[in-house]
Amino acid sequence: MSQMIIANRLIDGLVIYMGPKGEWVGSISEGAVFENEHDAQRWLVVAQQAVEDSVVVDPYLIDIDAGGGKSLPVGARETIRAFGPSVRTDLLEDAEGNGG
Amino acid sequence: MGLIKEGKLVNDPFKNVSDCETVPAKGPVIVSIDQWMVRRDDLLKRSDLIGIWLKSDEHPETIAGDLAYLSLVALEFPSFRDGRAYSYARLLRDKYVFSGEIRAVGDVLLDQLHFMARSGFDAFEVESEDPLDAYNIAAADYSVWYQQTGDGRLSAAELRGKGIRR
Amino acid sequence: MYRYDEFDHKLVQERVQQFRHQVKRRLSGELTEDQFKPLRLMNGLYLQLHAYMLRVNVPYGAMTSRQMRKFAHVARTYDRGFGHFTTRQNIQYNWVKLEETPNLLAELAEVEVTGIQSSGNCVRNITSDHYAGRIKDELADPRVYCELLRQYTVLHPEFSFLPRKFKIAVTGSPKDRAAVALHDIGLRMHLNDSGKLGFEVLVGGGQGRTPVIAKTIREWLSPEHLMAYVEAILRVYNLNGRRDNIHKARIKIIVNQLGIDRYRELVDQEFDRIKGDVKGIPEAEIQRIKAYFAPPEYEELPDFTDKLSTLRLADKAFDLWMSSNVAEHKIRGYAIVNLTLKAPDRVPGDITATAMDAVADLADEYSLGEMRVNHRQNLVFVDVKQMDLHNLWQKLGPLELATPNLGQLTDMITCPGLDYCNLANARSIPVAQDINKHFVDVDRLIAIGDFTVNISGCMNACGHHHVGNVGILGVDKHGTEFFQLTLGGSSDEGASLGDRLGRALPQEEVPAAIEAIVDTYMDIREDDERFLDTYRRIGMVPFKEAVYGSADTKVVV
């Protein structure tokens, strides 16, 4: 199963994902997809360092369904974290401030 | 690490004696409640001050009858989340009328300093590079209290009653 | 309404200043998340699914228009334009930024509200009857004691790190609108044999994963001993409550383990020791606080009921609203108006900044500038002239605040659920919206009558599912959201916990199950019997058959 790293940004709490160079991005579409467990664990160490550095809070790995050309989270919880409350689609806004 | 008493960084005259150590011939010591029970007579023969260290599941009731011999009770916070020591301190002051030192030891989070001071603690083991500075910052946090706790400070309601305005 | 004096203001300002410093230390890395978390929680700041969530106390549910305008301002300036009223008479904001929180709290402090102890293992917002001070059947205004308890418990040095959270509710009326039996301490005013006003004290009630109806620890307590007695209960709990397992740490567990008689014995010993010393609150202070809750200067108004009857005859919609959302006021010519936050397609309890401003303006125009929020997530105008009711109704309609469903099946308590909450297993709000789609016939809803549906997205029970006539609990089954139904719960003066109906249902089957339960009830009820009474008389079997079919029933029973 493909994976991504999700966390909250410390300063504003918004949902962020780890990007391909270990940077943090506000949209799941820009997140790095790890195809194997070894890579995922290696980058999780980098994420832990970001916790130590007071940049992010509570990073962890999520399963990603990368079929169909788009990286989508598996399950309701991570879908809601990625795209906002399912009952308020009018509020869609990601950590980059991009309205939906 | 430093010991703060009456707003000052002080040298600790007491030695913490663990259960496997022997009690030194001279000098004030702090022992566990188990040691106190076992070596009570020997300790009382010494002429130096004695303190007892209570863990958070050790109720001061067990030493209530011995408080007259004790100069210090150290109440341990195994985690700053474990709030039993606040009640122990209140009981020591109010119920058992203990007037010796009540020392906060263990996970002493200075953000809770006011809670401790108001509950009856008067000495604090502070884990910090600059314990006095950390203490002073925390001590400046509050000047108004709603509750009476018998620590001598007047509650807001009492000040209102006296017609004192801030 | 209580107003802060310089002491109250100073304390809250000092609290904000302390938190400002703590946030600075967190952002600089001086504090770790583990150290910071309890500090932020005790100011009401959670980290949720989407961002930081701030929970702001509305003490005993009473608000001024000025406070409501500030809530609107906060929603607009610091959040995404809306807030959510909860069952603890709080308002929550869902996208608050950590670095902005100190400024936000400073702004709230200006209007005398805070997030202090809206979370953490301490005494939470004291809740009460939303009709307090305005309803005929009341013995005394509970808000006086709520405010005394608020001051007593805020930043209590001894009781800020209890084994677990602690909730207190007070009612001054025999009709319990504050769910006092579901609280760690419930206080119920009543007269003793010599006619003196005091409190029945209940202890050890609560919901969550182990729901318990509170037990009476003292039949009658004199008001002057309130603080000493509460202190005794809290001290016994602080010393004896379990700290080894978070799920067994609430007072209800230790009360059950020791037995209520033993717990009472411990409390009484402590109470006897301290009741002389805990001077508690000086009499002058009690009088000072009482004065704030003195009734407003009501006008001498004629009874307007006849004229209202004419208006009601002329307009069925107005008539429906009058029957369901308007309650009798103790003063002639006045009425209590419930503003339901339960429009069918809306999120229960949510309100936009625009609507908050409009509500504040309407409160100034029609309700002496005051309002309440109740534990069923609705707002209340407590001092409306009867002659203004029609005008007010017309203005509430466009704001979607006049849905005439108070106490009816569609007036559902709904927790934020998995759409917002870190703890949730399932989404609550879409279930409420689905049920609404099935119950659109107003006449049918009226025929059904009193019927509470309470929905929680997990076993923590923020949606009070245990005490809904129908309770709905979201559970996760291998990554899919399912819903477990219970029947027969109630949070009023005859409080009871719901019984499990049967196996959990997928979301799409929930509305049909509610339909089946309602149809069964309508078939077998006697006269105007409430659903709760029918259930208590008949029991589970016909409802179970209606939902699962008779074959299924045999297996499940």
Short mmCIF file of N, CA and C in Angstrom, two decimals, chain C residues 438-509:
data_model
loop_
_atom_site.label_atom_id
_atom_site.label_comp_id
_atom_site.label_asym_id
_atom_site.label_seq_id
_atom_site.Cartn_x
_atom_site.Cartn_y
_atom_site.Cartn_z
N HIS C 438 -36.36 12.51 6.15
CA HIS C 438 -37.48 11.57 6.27
C HIS C 438 -38.64 12.12 7.07
N PHE C 439 -38.39 13.16 7.83
CA PHE C 439 -39.44 13.70 8.69
C PHE C 439 -39.70 15.16 8.34
N VAL C 440 -40.34 15.35 7.19
CA VAL C 440 -40.59 16.71 6.72
C VAL C 440 -42.03 17.13 6.98
N ASP C 441 -42.90 16.17 7.29
CA ASP C 441 -44.32 16.48 7.47
C ASP C 441 -44.54 17.06 8.88
N VAL C 442 -44.81 18.36 8.91
CA VAL C 442 -44.92 19.08 10.18
C VAL C 442 -46.04 18.50 11.04
N ASP C 443 -47.17 18.18 10.40
CA ASP C 443 -48.30 17.65 11.18
C ASP C 443 -47.96 16.31 11.82
N ARG C 444 -47.20 15.53 11.09
CA ARG C 444 -46.80 14.24 11.63
C ARG C 444 -45.86 14.43 12.83
N LEU C 445 -44.93 15.37 12.70
CA LEU C 445 -44.00 15.64 13.80
C LEU C 445 -44.76 16.08 15.05
N ILE C 446 -45.78 16.90 14.84
CA ILE C 446 -46.58 17.35 15.98
C ILE C 446 -47.32 16.17 16.59
N ALA C 447 -47.86 15.31 15.73
CA ALA C 447 -48.58 14.14 16.23
C ALA C 447 -47.63 13.23 17.04
N ILE C 448 -46.40 13.12 16.59
CA ILE C 448 -45.43 12.30 17.32
C ILE C 448 -45.15 12.90 18.71
N GLY C 449 -45.08 14.21 18.75
CA GLY C 449 -44.93 14.90 20.04
C GLY C 449 -43.51 14.89 20.57
N ASP C 450 -43.40 14.89 21.92
CA ASP C 450 -42.08 14.91 22.56
C ASP C 450 -41.29 13.68 22.15
N PHE C 451 -40.12 13.92 21.58
CA PHE C 451 -39.36 12.78 21.08
C PHE C 451 -37.92 13.25 20.89
N THR C 452 -37.03 12.81 21.76
CA THR C 452 -35.65 13.27 21.61
C THR C 452 -34.80 12.22 20.90
N VAL C 453 -34.06 12.70 19.91
CA VAL C 453 -33.08 11.85 19.23
C VAL C 453 -31.71 12.48 19.47
N ASN C 454 -30.81 11.73 20.08
CA ASN C 454 -29.48 12.25 20.42
C ASN C 454 -28.42 11.40 19.73
N ILE C 455 -27.49 12.07 19.05
CA ILE C 455 -26.52 11.35 18.21
C ILE C 455 -25.09 11.65 18.64
N SER C 456 -24.33 10.60 18.93
CA SER C 456 -22.91 10.75 19.25
C SER C 456 -22.08 9.99 18.22
N GLY C 457 -20.94 10.56 17.87
CA GLY C 457 -20.07 9.91 16.89
C GLY C 457 -19.08 8.93 17.50
N CYS C 458 -19.11 8.81 18.83
CA CYS C 458 -18.29 7.79 19.48
C CYS C 458 -18.79 7.59 20.90
N MET C 459 -18.19 6.65 21.59
CA MET C 459 -18.72 6.28 22.91
C MET C 459 -18.46 7.34 23.97
N ASN C 460 -17.72 8.38 23.65
CA ASN C 460 -17.55 9.45 24.63
C ASN C 460 -18.85 10.21 24.88
N ALA C 461 -19.82 10.05 23.99
CA ALA C 461 -21.20 10.45 24.27
C ALA C 461 -21.42 11.97 24.39
N CYS C 462 -20.63 12.76 23.66
CA CYS C 462 -20.88 14.21 23.68
C CYS C 462 -22.26 14.54 23.13
N GLY C 463 -22.81 13.67 22.30
CA GLY C 463 -24.16 13.89 21.77
C GLY C 463 -25.25 13.32 22.66
N HIS C 464 -24.89 12.94 23.89
CA HIS C 464 -25.86 12.48 24.91
C HIS C 464 -26.74 11.33 24.43
N HIS C 465 -26.17 10.41 23.63
CA HIS C 465 -27.02 9.35 23.06
C HIS C 465 -27.64 8.44 24.11
N HIS C 466 -26.95 8.25 25.24
CA HIS C 466 -27.50 7.37 26.28
C HIS C 466 -28.84 7.86 26.81
N VAL C 467 -29.06 9.17 26.76
CA VAL C 467 -30.28 9.72 27.36
C VAL C 467 -31.23 10.29 26.31
N GLY C 468 -31.03 9.91 25.05
CA GLY C 468 -32.03 10.24 24.04
C GLY C 468 -33.16 9.22 24.11
N ASN C 469 -34.38 9.65 23.87
CA ASN C 469 -35.48 8.66 23.74
C ASN C 469 -35.05 7.62 22.71
N VAL C 470 -34.50 8.14 21.61
CA VAL C 470 -33.74 7.27 20.71
C VAL C 470 -32.31 7.78 20.73
N GLY C 471 -31.37 6.93 21.06
CA GLY C 471 -29.97 7.29 21.03
C GLY C 471 -29.31 6.65 19.83
N ILE C 472 -28.41 7.38 19.21
CA ILE C 472 -27.70 6.84 18.05
C ILE C 472 -26.21 7.00 18.30
N LEU C 473 -25.50 5.88 18.29
CA LEU C 473 -24.06 5.90 18.57
C LEU C 473 -23.30 5.42 17.35
N GLY C 474 -22.38 6.23 16.89
CA GLY C 474 -21.56 5.86 15.74
C GLY C 474 -20.45 4.91 16.16
N VAL C 475 -20.29 3.83 15.42
CA VAL C 475 -19.20 2.90 15.69
C VAL C 475 -18.47 2.60 14.38
N ASP C 476 -17.23 2.18 14.51
CA ASP C 476 -16.45 1.86 13.33
C ASP C 476 -16.33 0.35 13.22
N LYS C 477 -16.80 -0.16 12.08
CA LYS C 477 -16.65 -1.62 11.87
C LYS C 477 -15.77 -1.82 10.65
N HIS C 478 -14.53 -2.18 10.89
CA HIS C 478 -13.58 -2.41 9.80
C HIS C 478 -13.57 -1.26 8.80
N GLY C 479 -13.48 -0.05 9.34
CA GLY C 479 -13.35 1.10 8.45
C GLY C 479 -14.66 1.63 7.90
N THR C 480 -15.78 1.05 8.29
CA THR C 480 -17.08 1.55 7.81
C THR C 480 -17.88 2.08 9.00
N GLU C 481 -18.60 3.18 8.75
CA GLU C 481 -19.38 3.79 9.83
C GLU C 481 -20.71 3.04 10.01
N PHE C 482 -20.95 2.58 11.24
CA PHE C 482 -22.21 1.94 11.60
C PHE C 482 -22.82 2.68 12.77
N PHE C 483 -24.12 2.42 13.00
CA PHE C 483 -24.81 3.16 14.06
C PHE C 483 -25.64 2.22 14.93
N GLN C 484 -25.38 2.35 16.23
CA GLN C 484 -26.03 1.51 17.23
C GLN C 484 -27.17 2.31 17.85
N LEU C 485 -28.38 1.76 17.83
CA LEU C 485 -29.53 2.48 18.38
C LEU C 485 -29.85 2.02 19.80
N THR C 486 -30.27 2.99 20.63
CA THR C 486 -30.77 2.65 21.96
C THR C 486 -32.14 3.31 22.13
N LEU C 487 -32.98 2.74 22.96
CA LEU C 487 -34.32 3.27 23.19
C LEU C 487 -34.54 3.51 24.68
N GLY C 488 -35.31 4.55 24.98
CA GLY C 488 -35.78 4.72 26.35
C GLY C 488 -34.92 5.60 27.24
N GLY C 489 -33.96 6.31 26.66
CA GLY C 489 -33.15 7.21 27.50
C GLY C 489 -33.88 8.51 27.77
N SER C 490 -33.53 9.13 28.87
CA SER C 490 -34.12 10.43 29.21
C SER C 490 -33.19 11.15 30.18
N SER C 491 -33.10 12.47 30.03
CA SER C 491 -32.21 13.23 30.91
C SER C 491 -32.98 14.13 31.87
N ASP C 492 -34.30 14.01 31.89
CA ASP C 492 -35.06 14.92 32.74
C ASP C 492 -35.17 14.37 34.17
N GLU C 493 -36.15 14.84 34.93
CA GLU C 493 -36.22 14.49 36.36
C GLU C 493 -36.41 12.99 36.59
N GLY C 494 -36.86 12.27 35.58
CA GLY C 494 -36.92 10.81 35.70
C GLY C 494 -35.87 10.18 34.82
N ALA C 495 -34.62 10.58 34.99
CA ALA C 495 -33.56 10.20 34.06
C ALA C 495 -33.41 8.68 33.95
N SER C 496 -33.17 8.23 32.72
CA SER C 496 -32.91 6.81 32.49
C SER C 496 -31.96 6.66 31.32
N LEU C 497 -31.25 5.53 31.31
CA LEU C 497 -30.33 5.25 30.22
C LEU C 497 -31.02 4.37 29.19
N GLY C 498 -30.69 4.61 27.93
CA GLY C 498 -31.32 3.84 26.87
C GLY C 498 -30.85 2.39 26.85
N ASP C 499 -31.73 1.52 26.32
CA ASP C 499 -31.37 0.11 26.16
C ASP C 499 -31.03 -0.15 24.70
N ARG C 500 -30.08 -1.04 24.51
CA ARG C 500 -29.63 -1.34 23.15
C ARG C 500 -30.71 -2.05 22.36
N LEU C 501 -30.96 -1.55 21.16
CA LEU C 501 -32.03 -2.12 20.33
C LEU C 501 -31.60 -3.42 19.66
N GLY C 502 -30.38 -3.47 19.14
CA GLY C 502 -29.93 -4.67 18.43
C GLY C 502 -28.65 -4.35 17.69
N ARG C 503 -28.36 -5.13 16.65
CA ARG C 503 -27.07 -4.93 15.96
C ARG C 503 -27.01 -3.54 15.32
N ALA C 504 -25.81 -3.03 15.17
CA ALA C 504 -25.61 -1.71 14.57
C ALA C 504 -26.01 -1.73 13.10
N LEU C 505 -26.47 -0.57 12.63
CA LEU C 505 -26.97 -0.45 11.26
C LEU C 505 -26.05 0.44 10.43
N PRO C 506 -25.96 0.15 9.13
CA PRO C 506 -25.23 1.09 8.28
C PRO C 506 -26.01 2.42 8.17
N GLN C 507 -25.29 3.49 7.87
CA GLN C 507 -25.90 4.82 7.89
C GLN C 507 -27.20 4.91 7.09
N GLU C 508 -27.20 4.29 5.92
CA GLU C 508 -28.37 4.45 5.04
C GLU C 508 -29.62 3.77 5.61
N GLU C 509 -29.43 2.87 6.58
CA GLU C 509 -30.60 2.19 7.16
C GLU C 509 -31.15 2.89 8.41
#
